[in-house]
């Protein structure tokens, strides 16, 4: 055999990228072979440890449900309450860091080397990063959050427009309404996208420009050096797999509940674990098809379909609702956000602890634990963009879309609540009783053609889940294959089915979603430290790139 | 009879391709055809190359070494795919057209039960390409 190239290691690169010189070969720690007829190519020990630990966790939740339930509740409360300042402070750092990248010369570095050209059009790129990044949350929280913050959580001490007896206090309405929108935008605007941007940028930079494998550990090369290929790196990657899997399972849980509530609302199907198991199984089945069709044939196509349906629903609500009121809400909400973003993101000395700990702190931990997944996915589809273009597109545009979405869905819902509180279905489902999965359908009920729009909303919830599940499977597979993107396809199938199974088992267990959420939050805490270090690594990497 | 013989190669597992490479070289020598080695890589770093450009260079070097060793005319064509684990077949089919090949010689494994779910790349090219395909097992 004349080909000796495969064993020669990697020669010096061409072009003006600053490739890191390491003896590590991608896949050198992998075990490949076949299990019966199916081939595999997995990283040792990341695949085995993360797989076994997740199975052990699921068994624990099933075998000792009461003990597990109290442990999870304790964990959830401790992390969100004790470390609220840490999450808030760290998220502020990420936003400032991203803004810094936009304005400094480092922003002109191109991902993939100076001559790289983008692999995807703006629309395809944007659809994918949006569908993976938020999707379902917008459906679940779009109505719930603005109404809840307006009437119940009282961010920054802005009083509720309803008194104890549930009667409207007209003079409080305007301020509460604006704060409801501003607080929601705060949770869905710059901060979450800055978190994603940091991880995505780190991964894209260290893979495309530095030639390291596409796994989270690569971003730590400037700090840990060759040790990154040993246990330090294993721990980082295993944490990322945990965060991604539990994050996805939580979303599958939310989605199953909302789809179930919607199906009950429209078709009268029963609400309960059996139905939710059927829903998760169906979503996983569709995700499997998408995973088998790959990034371009599956994930991208579904993301684009998704964006189109979401745009239709958004436009419908905009024009079927009080259009002028919504547009003015959009402007005032955005203005209020810009004014209040500093006090809202202040990490210390806050009086509105219910809002900070119950919402902001939870959200930040949630976004952070989602960040390896979304960040890695964004990185994978972002080759050829400059850092500035990348940060603007990942930070500013999605934030604006979220503002619009929240202003439209939340604006209509708030309008329904304050203009006719007695007959408002939203008020009944959010303020009088707390029934989050139904809030969206309650809002749609107040608009014409609700039987049609509710069905569209259910479809959208399901497709958003599929796009999260399929892109999540790709990401976990890549991490557990040591950064290889061409590992055998059955591995993706394994992770896709595994995610669905974890979601089903935990949804059926006593702790239910609470156990999933507390796992998400607990992995979010160490990952915040990982992200802070990443900012430093990105900065160093970009400086080296500019000198190259 | 044949002028351009396309030979899909996986540089990462080149040792497994020996029979197919030999077969393609013999056919090329017999018909005086050019062997066109086609490789597919992701835009992400892989075991053998940091960048698609580097992969292309390695493939070219591979083709040149085949030319010297087997005494035939060779060419190399590298393709980049977003998701090579899934997009390999369509990329190779595109390569058949673009290289103007009139014969494809490629290595394939012995079919097993998994081929009912995931047809082998060779099997799928043979059933979809409009030129002759020779699978070497």
mmCIF file of N, CA and C in Angstrom, chain B residues 54-125:
data_model
loop_
_atom_site.group_PDB
_atom_site.id
_atom_site.type_symbol
_atom_site.label_atom_id
_atom_site.label_comp_id
_atom_site.label_asym_id
_atom_site.label_seq_id
_atom_site.Cartn_x
_atom_site.Cartn_y
_atom_site.Cartn_z
ATOM 1 N N UNK B 54 -6.227 21.274 2.846
ATOM 2 C CA UNK B 54 -5.182 20.327 3.195
ATOM 3 C C UNK B 54 -5.566 18.914 2.764
ATOM 4 N N UNK B 55 -6.860 18.614 2.882
ATOM 5 C CA UNK B 55 -7.341 17.307 2.454
ATOM 6 C C UNK B 55 -7.103 17.139 0.953
ATOM 7 N N UNK B 56 -7.406 18.200 0.204
ATOM 8 C CA UNK B 56 -7.225 18.146 -1.246
ATOM 9 C C UNK B 56 -5.764 17.882 -1.598
ATOM 10 N N UNK B 57 -4.870 18.512 -0.851
ATOM 11 C CA UNK B 57 -3.439 18.283 -1.109
ATOM 12 C C UNK B 57 -3.049 16.833 -0.851
ATOM 13 N N UNK B 58 -3.576 16.298 0.243
ATOM 14 C CA UNK B 58 -3.248 14.910 0.576
ATOM 15 C C UNK B 58 -3.783 13.949 -0.465
ATOM 16 N N UNK B 59 -4.968 14.267 -0.964
ATOM 17 C CA UNK B 59 -5.557 13.399 -1.982
ATOM 18 C C UNK B 59 -4.731 13.466 -3.264
ATOM 19 N N UNK B 60 -4.279 14.679 -3.589
ATOM 20 C CA UNK B 60 -3.450 14.843 -4.788
ATOM 21 C C UNK B 60 -2.146 14.058 -4.646
ATOM 22 N N UNK B 61 -1.579 14.107 -3.425
ATOM 23 C CA UNK B 61 -0.344 13.362 -3.183
ATOM 24 C C UNK B 61 -0.590 11.865 -3.314
ATOM 25 N N UNK B 62 -1.752 11.444 -2.850
ATOM 26 C CA UNK B 62 -2.120 10.038 -2.942
ATOM 27 C C UNK B 62 -2.231 9.616 -4.411
ATOM 28 N N UNK B 63 -2.901 10.458 -5.201
ATOM 29 C CA UNK B 63 -3.069 10.150 -6.627
ATOM 30 C C UNK B 63 -1.707 10.090 -7.317
ATOM 31 N N UNK B 64 -0.819 11.025 -6.953
ATOM 32 C CA UNK B 64 0.510 11.053 -7.570
ATOM 33 C C UNK B 64 1.290 9.791 -7.218
ATOM 34 N N UNK B 65 1.158 9.332 -5.958
ATOM 35 C CA UNK B 65 1.899 8.135 -5.562
ATOM 36 C C UNK B 65 1.356 6.904 -6.290
ATOM 37 N N UNK B 66 0.045 6.893 -6.517
ATOM 38 C CA UNK B 66 -0.540 5.789 -7.282
ATOM 39 C C UNK B 66 -0.002 5.786 -8.718
ATOM 40 N N UNK B 67 0.138 6.991 -9.288
ATOM 41 C CA UNK B 67 0.638 7.104 -10.661
ATOM 42 C C UNK B 67 2.050 6.535 -10.770
ATOM 43 N N UNK B 68 2.883 6.908 -9.810
ATOM 44 C CA UNK B 68 4.269 6.428 -9.834
ATOM 45 C C UNK B 68 4.326 4.914 -9.639
ATOM 46 N N UNK B 69 3.575 4.469 -8.641
ATOM 47 C CA UNK B 69 3.667 3.065 -8.254
ATOM 48 C C UNK B 69 3.068 2.125 -9.296
ATOM 49 N N UNK B 70 1.937 2.541 -9.882
ATOM 50 C CA UNK B 70 1.232 1.627 -10.789
ATOM 51 C C UNK B 70 1.473 1.961 -12.267
ATOM 52 N N UNK B 71 2.153 3.079 -12.505
ATOM 53 C CA UNK B 71 2.435 3.449 -13.882
ATOM 54 C C UNK B 71 1.195 3.777 -14.699
ATOM 55 N N UNK B 72 0.261 4.503 -14.107
ATOM 56 C CA UNK B 72 -0.937 4.908 -14.846
ATOM 57 C C UNK B 72 -1.121 6.415 -14.704
ATOM 58 N N UNK B 73 -2.018 6.973 -15.547
ATOM 59 C CA UNK B 73 -2.343 8.392 -15.415
ATOM 60 C C UNK B 73 -3.391 8.548 -14.315
ATOM 61 N N UNK B 74 -3.179 9.503 -13.411
ATOM 62 C CA UNK B 74 -4.155 9.675 -12.317
ATOM 63 C C UNK B 74 -4.533 11.139 -12.152
ATOM 64 N N UNK B 75 -5.677 11.346 -11.521
ATOM 65 C CA UNK B 75 -6.128 12.686 -11.127
ATOM 66 C C UNK B 75 -6.741 12.564 -9.745
ATOM 67 N N UNK B 76 -6.895 13.701 -9.050
ATOM 68 C CA UNK B 76 -7.551 13.674 -7.744
ATOM 69 C C UNK B 76 -8.638 14.734 -7.712
ATOM 70 N N UNK B 77 -9.762 14.410 -7.119
ATOM 71 C CA UNK B 77 -10.837 15.390 -6.921
ATOM 72 C C UNK B 77 -11.331 15.275 -5.482
ATOM 73 N N UNK B 78 -11.205 16.376 -4.728
ATOM 74 C CA UNK B 78 -11.685 16.359 -3.347
ATOM 75 C C UNK B 78 -13.021 17.089 -3.270
ATOM 76 N N UNK B 79 -13.962 16.521 -2.557
ATOM 77 C CA UNK B 79 -15.265 17.153 -2.356
ATOM 78 C C UNK B 79 -15.461 17.427 -0.874
ATOM 79 N N UNK B 80 -16.133 18.548 -0.586
ATOM 80 C CA UNK B 80 -16.443 18.884 0.799
ATOM 81 C C UNK B 80 -17.937 18.695 1.028
ATOM 82 N N UNK B 81 -18.258 18.056 2.140
ATOM 83 C CA UNK B 81 -19.669 17.822 2.448
ATOM 84 C C UNK B 81 -19.940 18.309 3.864
ATOM 85 N N UNK B 82 -21.170 18.837 4.101
ATOM 86 C CA UNK B 82 -21.496 19.303 5.452
ATOM 87 C C UNK B 82 -21.645 18.147 6.415
ATOM 88 N N UNK B 83 -22.069 17.017 5.900
ATOM 89 C CA UNK B 83 -22.412 15.899 6.780
ATOM 90 C C UNK B 83 -22.048 14.602 6.067
ATOM 91 N N UNK B 84 -20.750 14.316 5.970
ATOM 92 C CA UNK B 84 -20.321 13.200 5.127
ATOM 93 C C UNK B 84 -20.885 11.841 5.547
ATOM 94 N N UNK B 85 -21.240 11.685 6.831
ATOM 95 C CA UNK B 85 -21.776 10.397 7.257
ATOM 96 C C UNK B 85 -23.064 10.076 6.514
ATOM 97 N N UNK B 86 -23.785 11.120 6.130
ATOM 98 C CA UNK B 86 -25.075 10.914 5.478
ATOM 99 C C UNK B 86 -25.029 11.297 3.998
ATOM 100 N N UNK B 87 -24.263 12.333 3.695
ATOM 101 C CA UNK B 87 -24.279 12.876 2.329
ATOM 102 C C UNK B 87 -23.270 12.230 1.391
ATOM 103 N N UNK B 88 -22.634 11.146 1.811
ATOM 104 C CA UNK B 88 -21.582 10.566 0.976
ATOM 105 C C UNK B 88 -22.112 10.118 -0.392
ATOM 106 N N UNK B 89 -23.233 9.404 -0.396
ATOM 107 C CA UNK B 89 -23.759 8.881 -1.661
ATOM 108 C C UNK B 89 -24.093 9.983 -2.668
ATOM 109 N N UNK B 90 -24.906 10.970 -2.266
ATOM 110 C CA UNK B 90 -25.197 12.033 -3.239
ATOM 111 C C UNK B 90 -23.933 12.751 -3.721
ATOM 112 N N UNK B 91 -22.954 12.918 -2.809
ATOM 113 C CA UNK B 91 -21.727 13.601 -3.216
ATOM 114 C C UNK B 91 -20.972 12.762 -4.249
ATOM 115 N N UNK B 92 -20.908 11.452 -4.038
ATOM 116 C CA UNK B 92 -20.212 10.597 -4.994
ATOM 117 C C UNK B 92 -20.947 10.564 -6.333
ATOM 118 N N UNK B 93 -22.275 10.565 -6.282
ATOM 119 C CA UNK B 93 -23.040 10.562 -7.537
ATOM 120 C C UNK B 93 -22.783 11.846 -8.321
ATOM 121 N N UNK B 94 -22.681 12.951 -7.565
ATOM 122 C CA UNK B 94 -22.362 14.226 -8.215
ATOM 123 C C UNK B 94 -20.977 14.135 -8.857
ATOM 124 N N UNK B 95 -20.062 13.478 -8.129
ATOM 125 C CA UNK B 95 -18.695 13.355 -8.633
ATOM 126 C C UNK B 95 -18.648 12.525 -9.913
ATOM 127 N N UNK B 96 -19.515 11.507 -10.011
ATOM 128 C CA UNK B 96 -19.542 10.674 -11.216
ATOM 129 C C UNK B 96 -19.793 11.564 -12.433
ATOM 130 N N UNK B 97 -20.769 12.445 -12.305
ATOM 131 C CA UNK B 97 -21.098 13.339 -13.418
ATOM 132 C C UNK B 97 -19.970 14.335 -13.670
ATOM 133 N N UNK B 98 -19.508 14.966 -12.582
ATOM 134 C CA UNK B 98 -18.541 16.047 -12.758
ATOM 135 C C UNK B 98 -17.176 15.574 -13.247
ATOM 136 N N UNK B 99 -16.802 14.356 -12.881
ATOM 137 C CA UNK B 99 -15.495 13.879 -13.338
ATOM 138 C C UNK B 99 -15.604 13.298 -14.748
ATOM 139 N N UNK B 100 -16.823 13.128 -15.237
ATOM 140 C CA UNK B 100 -17.010 12.533 -16.557
ATOM 141 C C UNK B 100 -16.570 11.079 -16.592
ATOM 142 N N UNK B 101 -16.698 10.384 -15.474
ATOM 143 C CA UNK B 101 -16.251 8.995 -15.401
ATOM 144 C C UNK B 101 -17.181 8.087 -16.196
ATOM 145 N N UNK B 102 -16.611 7.045 -16.836
ATOM 146 C CA UNK B 102 -17.464 6.061 -17.494
ATOM 147 C C UNK B 102 -17.434 4.721 -16.772
ATOM 148 N N UNK B 103 -16.677 4.643 -15.685
ATOM 149 C CA UNK B 103 -16.678 3.442 -14.854
ATOM 150 C C UNK B 103 -16.325 3.863 -13.430
ATOM 151 N N UNK B 104 -17.006 3.244 -12.480
ATOM 152 C CA UNK B 104 -16.657 3.499 -11.076
ATOM 153 C C UNK B 104 -16.159 2.181 -10.493
ATOM 154 N N UNK B 105 -14.986 2.212 -9.878
ATOM 155 C CA UNK B 105 -14.501 1.021 -9.180
ATOM 156 C C UNK B 105 -14.410 1.384 -7.711
ATOM 157 N N UNK B 106 -15.165 0.690 -6.877
ATOM 158 C CA UNK B 106 -15.067 1.039 -5.457
ATOM 159 C C UNK B 106 -15.133 -0.182 -4.558
ATOM 160 N N UNK B 107 -14.525 -0.021 -3.390
ATOM 161 C CA UNK B 107 -14.519 -1.104 -2.410
ATOM 162 C C UNK B 107 -15.858 -1.111 -1.690
ATOM 163 N N UNK B 108 -16.314 -2.294 -1.327
ATOM 164 C CA UNK B 108 -17.544 -2.383 -0.557
ATOM 165 C C UNK B 108 -17.417 -3.580 0.362
ATOM 166 N N UNK B 109 -18.180 -3.541 1.466
ATOM 167 C CA UNK B 109 -18.086 -4.673 2.393
ATOM 168 C C UNK B 109 -19.087 -5.759 1.980
ATOM 169 N N UNK B 110 -18.941 -6.918 2.561
ATOM 170 C CA UNK B 110 -19.889 -8.001 2.277
ATOM 171 C C UNK B 110 -21.221 -7.642 2.926
ATOM 172 N N UNK B 111 -22.324 -7.716 2.176
ATOM 173 C CA UNK B 111 -23.599 -7.263 2.746
ATOM 174 C C UNK B 111 -23.964 -8.062 3.991
ATOM 175 N N UNK B 112 -24.518 -7.371 4.976
ATOM 176 C CA UNK B 112 -25.016 -8.062 6.156
ATOM 177 C C UNK B 112 -26.391 -7.511 6.469
ATOM 178 N N UNK B 113 -26.894 -7.871 7.620
ATOM 179 C CA UNK B 113 -28.269 -7.517 7.944
ATOM 180 C C UNK B 113 -28.479 -5.999 7.976
ATOM 181 N N UNK B 114 -27.424 -5.262 8.348
ATOM 182 C CA UNK B 114 -27.550 -3.810 8.449
ATOM 183 C C UNK B 114 -27.817 -3.166 7.087
ATOM 184 N N UNK B 115 -27.435 -3.851 6.015
ATOM 185 C CA UNK B 115 -27.626 -3.262 4.696
ATOM 186 C C UNK B 115 -29.093 -3.099 4.328
ATOM 187 N N UNK B 116 -29.982 -3.809 5.068
ATOM 188 C CA UNK B 116 -31.403 -3.600 4.821
ATOM 189 C C UNK B 116 -31.832 -2.231 5.307
ATOM 190 N N UNK B 117 -31.129 -1.723 6.343
ATOM 191 C CA UNK B 117 -31.484 -0.411 6.886
ATOM 192 C C UNK B 117 -30.606 0.684 6.287
ATOM 193 N N UNK B 118 -29.321 0.422 6.243
ATOM 194 C CA UNK B 118 -28.388 1.369 5.657
ATOM 195 C C UNK B 118 -27.663 0.691 4.510
ATOM 196 N N UNK B 119 -28.126 0.850 3.291
ATOM 197 C CA UNK B 119 -27.435 0.200 2.183
ATOM 198 C C UNK B 119 -25.991 0.670 2.148
ATOM 199 N N UNK B 120 -25.091 -0.205 1.733
ATOM 200 C CA UNK B 120 -23.693 0.191 1.671
ATOM 201 C C UNK B 120 -23.542 1.295 0.625
ATOM 202 N N UNK B 121 -22.508 2.101 0.764
ATOM 203 C CA UNK B 121 -22.297 3.184 -0.189
ATOM 204 C C UNK B 121 -22.147 2.625 -1.592
ATOM 205 N N UNK B 122 -21.376 1.545 -1.704
ATOM 206 C CA UNK B 122 -21.156 0.943 -3.015
ATOM 207 C C UNK B 122 -22.469 0.481 -3.630
ATOM 208 N N UNK B 123 -23.281 -0.211 -2.802
ATOM 209 C CA UNK B 123 -24.556 -0.714 -3.293
ATOM 210 C C UNK B 123 -25.438 0.421 -3.772
ATOM 211 N N UNK B 124 -25.425 1.502 -3.004
ATOM 212 C CA UNK B 124 -26.292 2.613 -3.361
ATOM 213 C C UNK B 124 -25.799 3.337 -4.622
ATOM 214 N N UNK B 125 -24.490 3.441 -4.792
ATOM 215 C CA UNK B 125 -23.965 4.064 -6.021
ATOM 216 C C UNK B 125 -24.301 3.170 -7.225
#
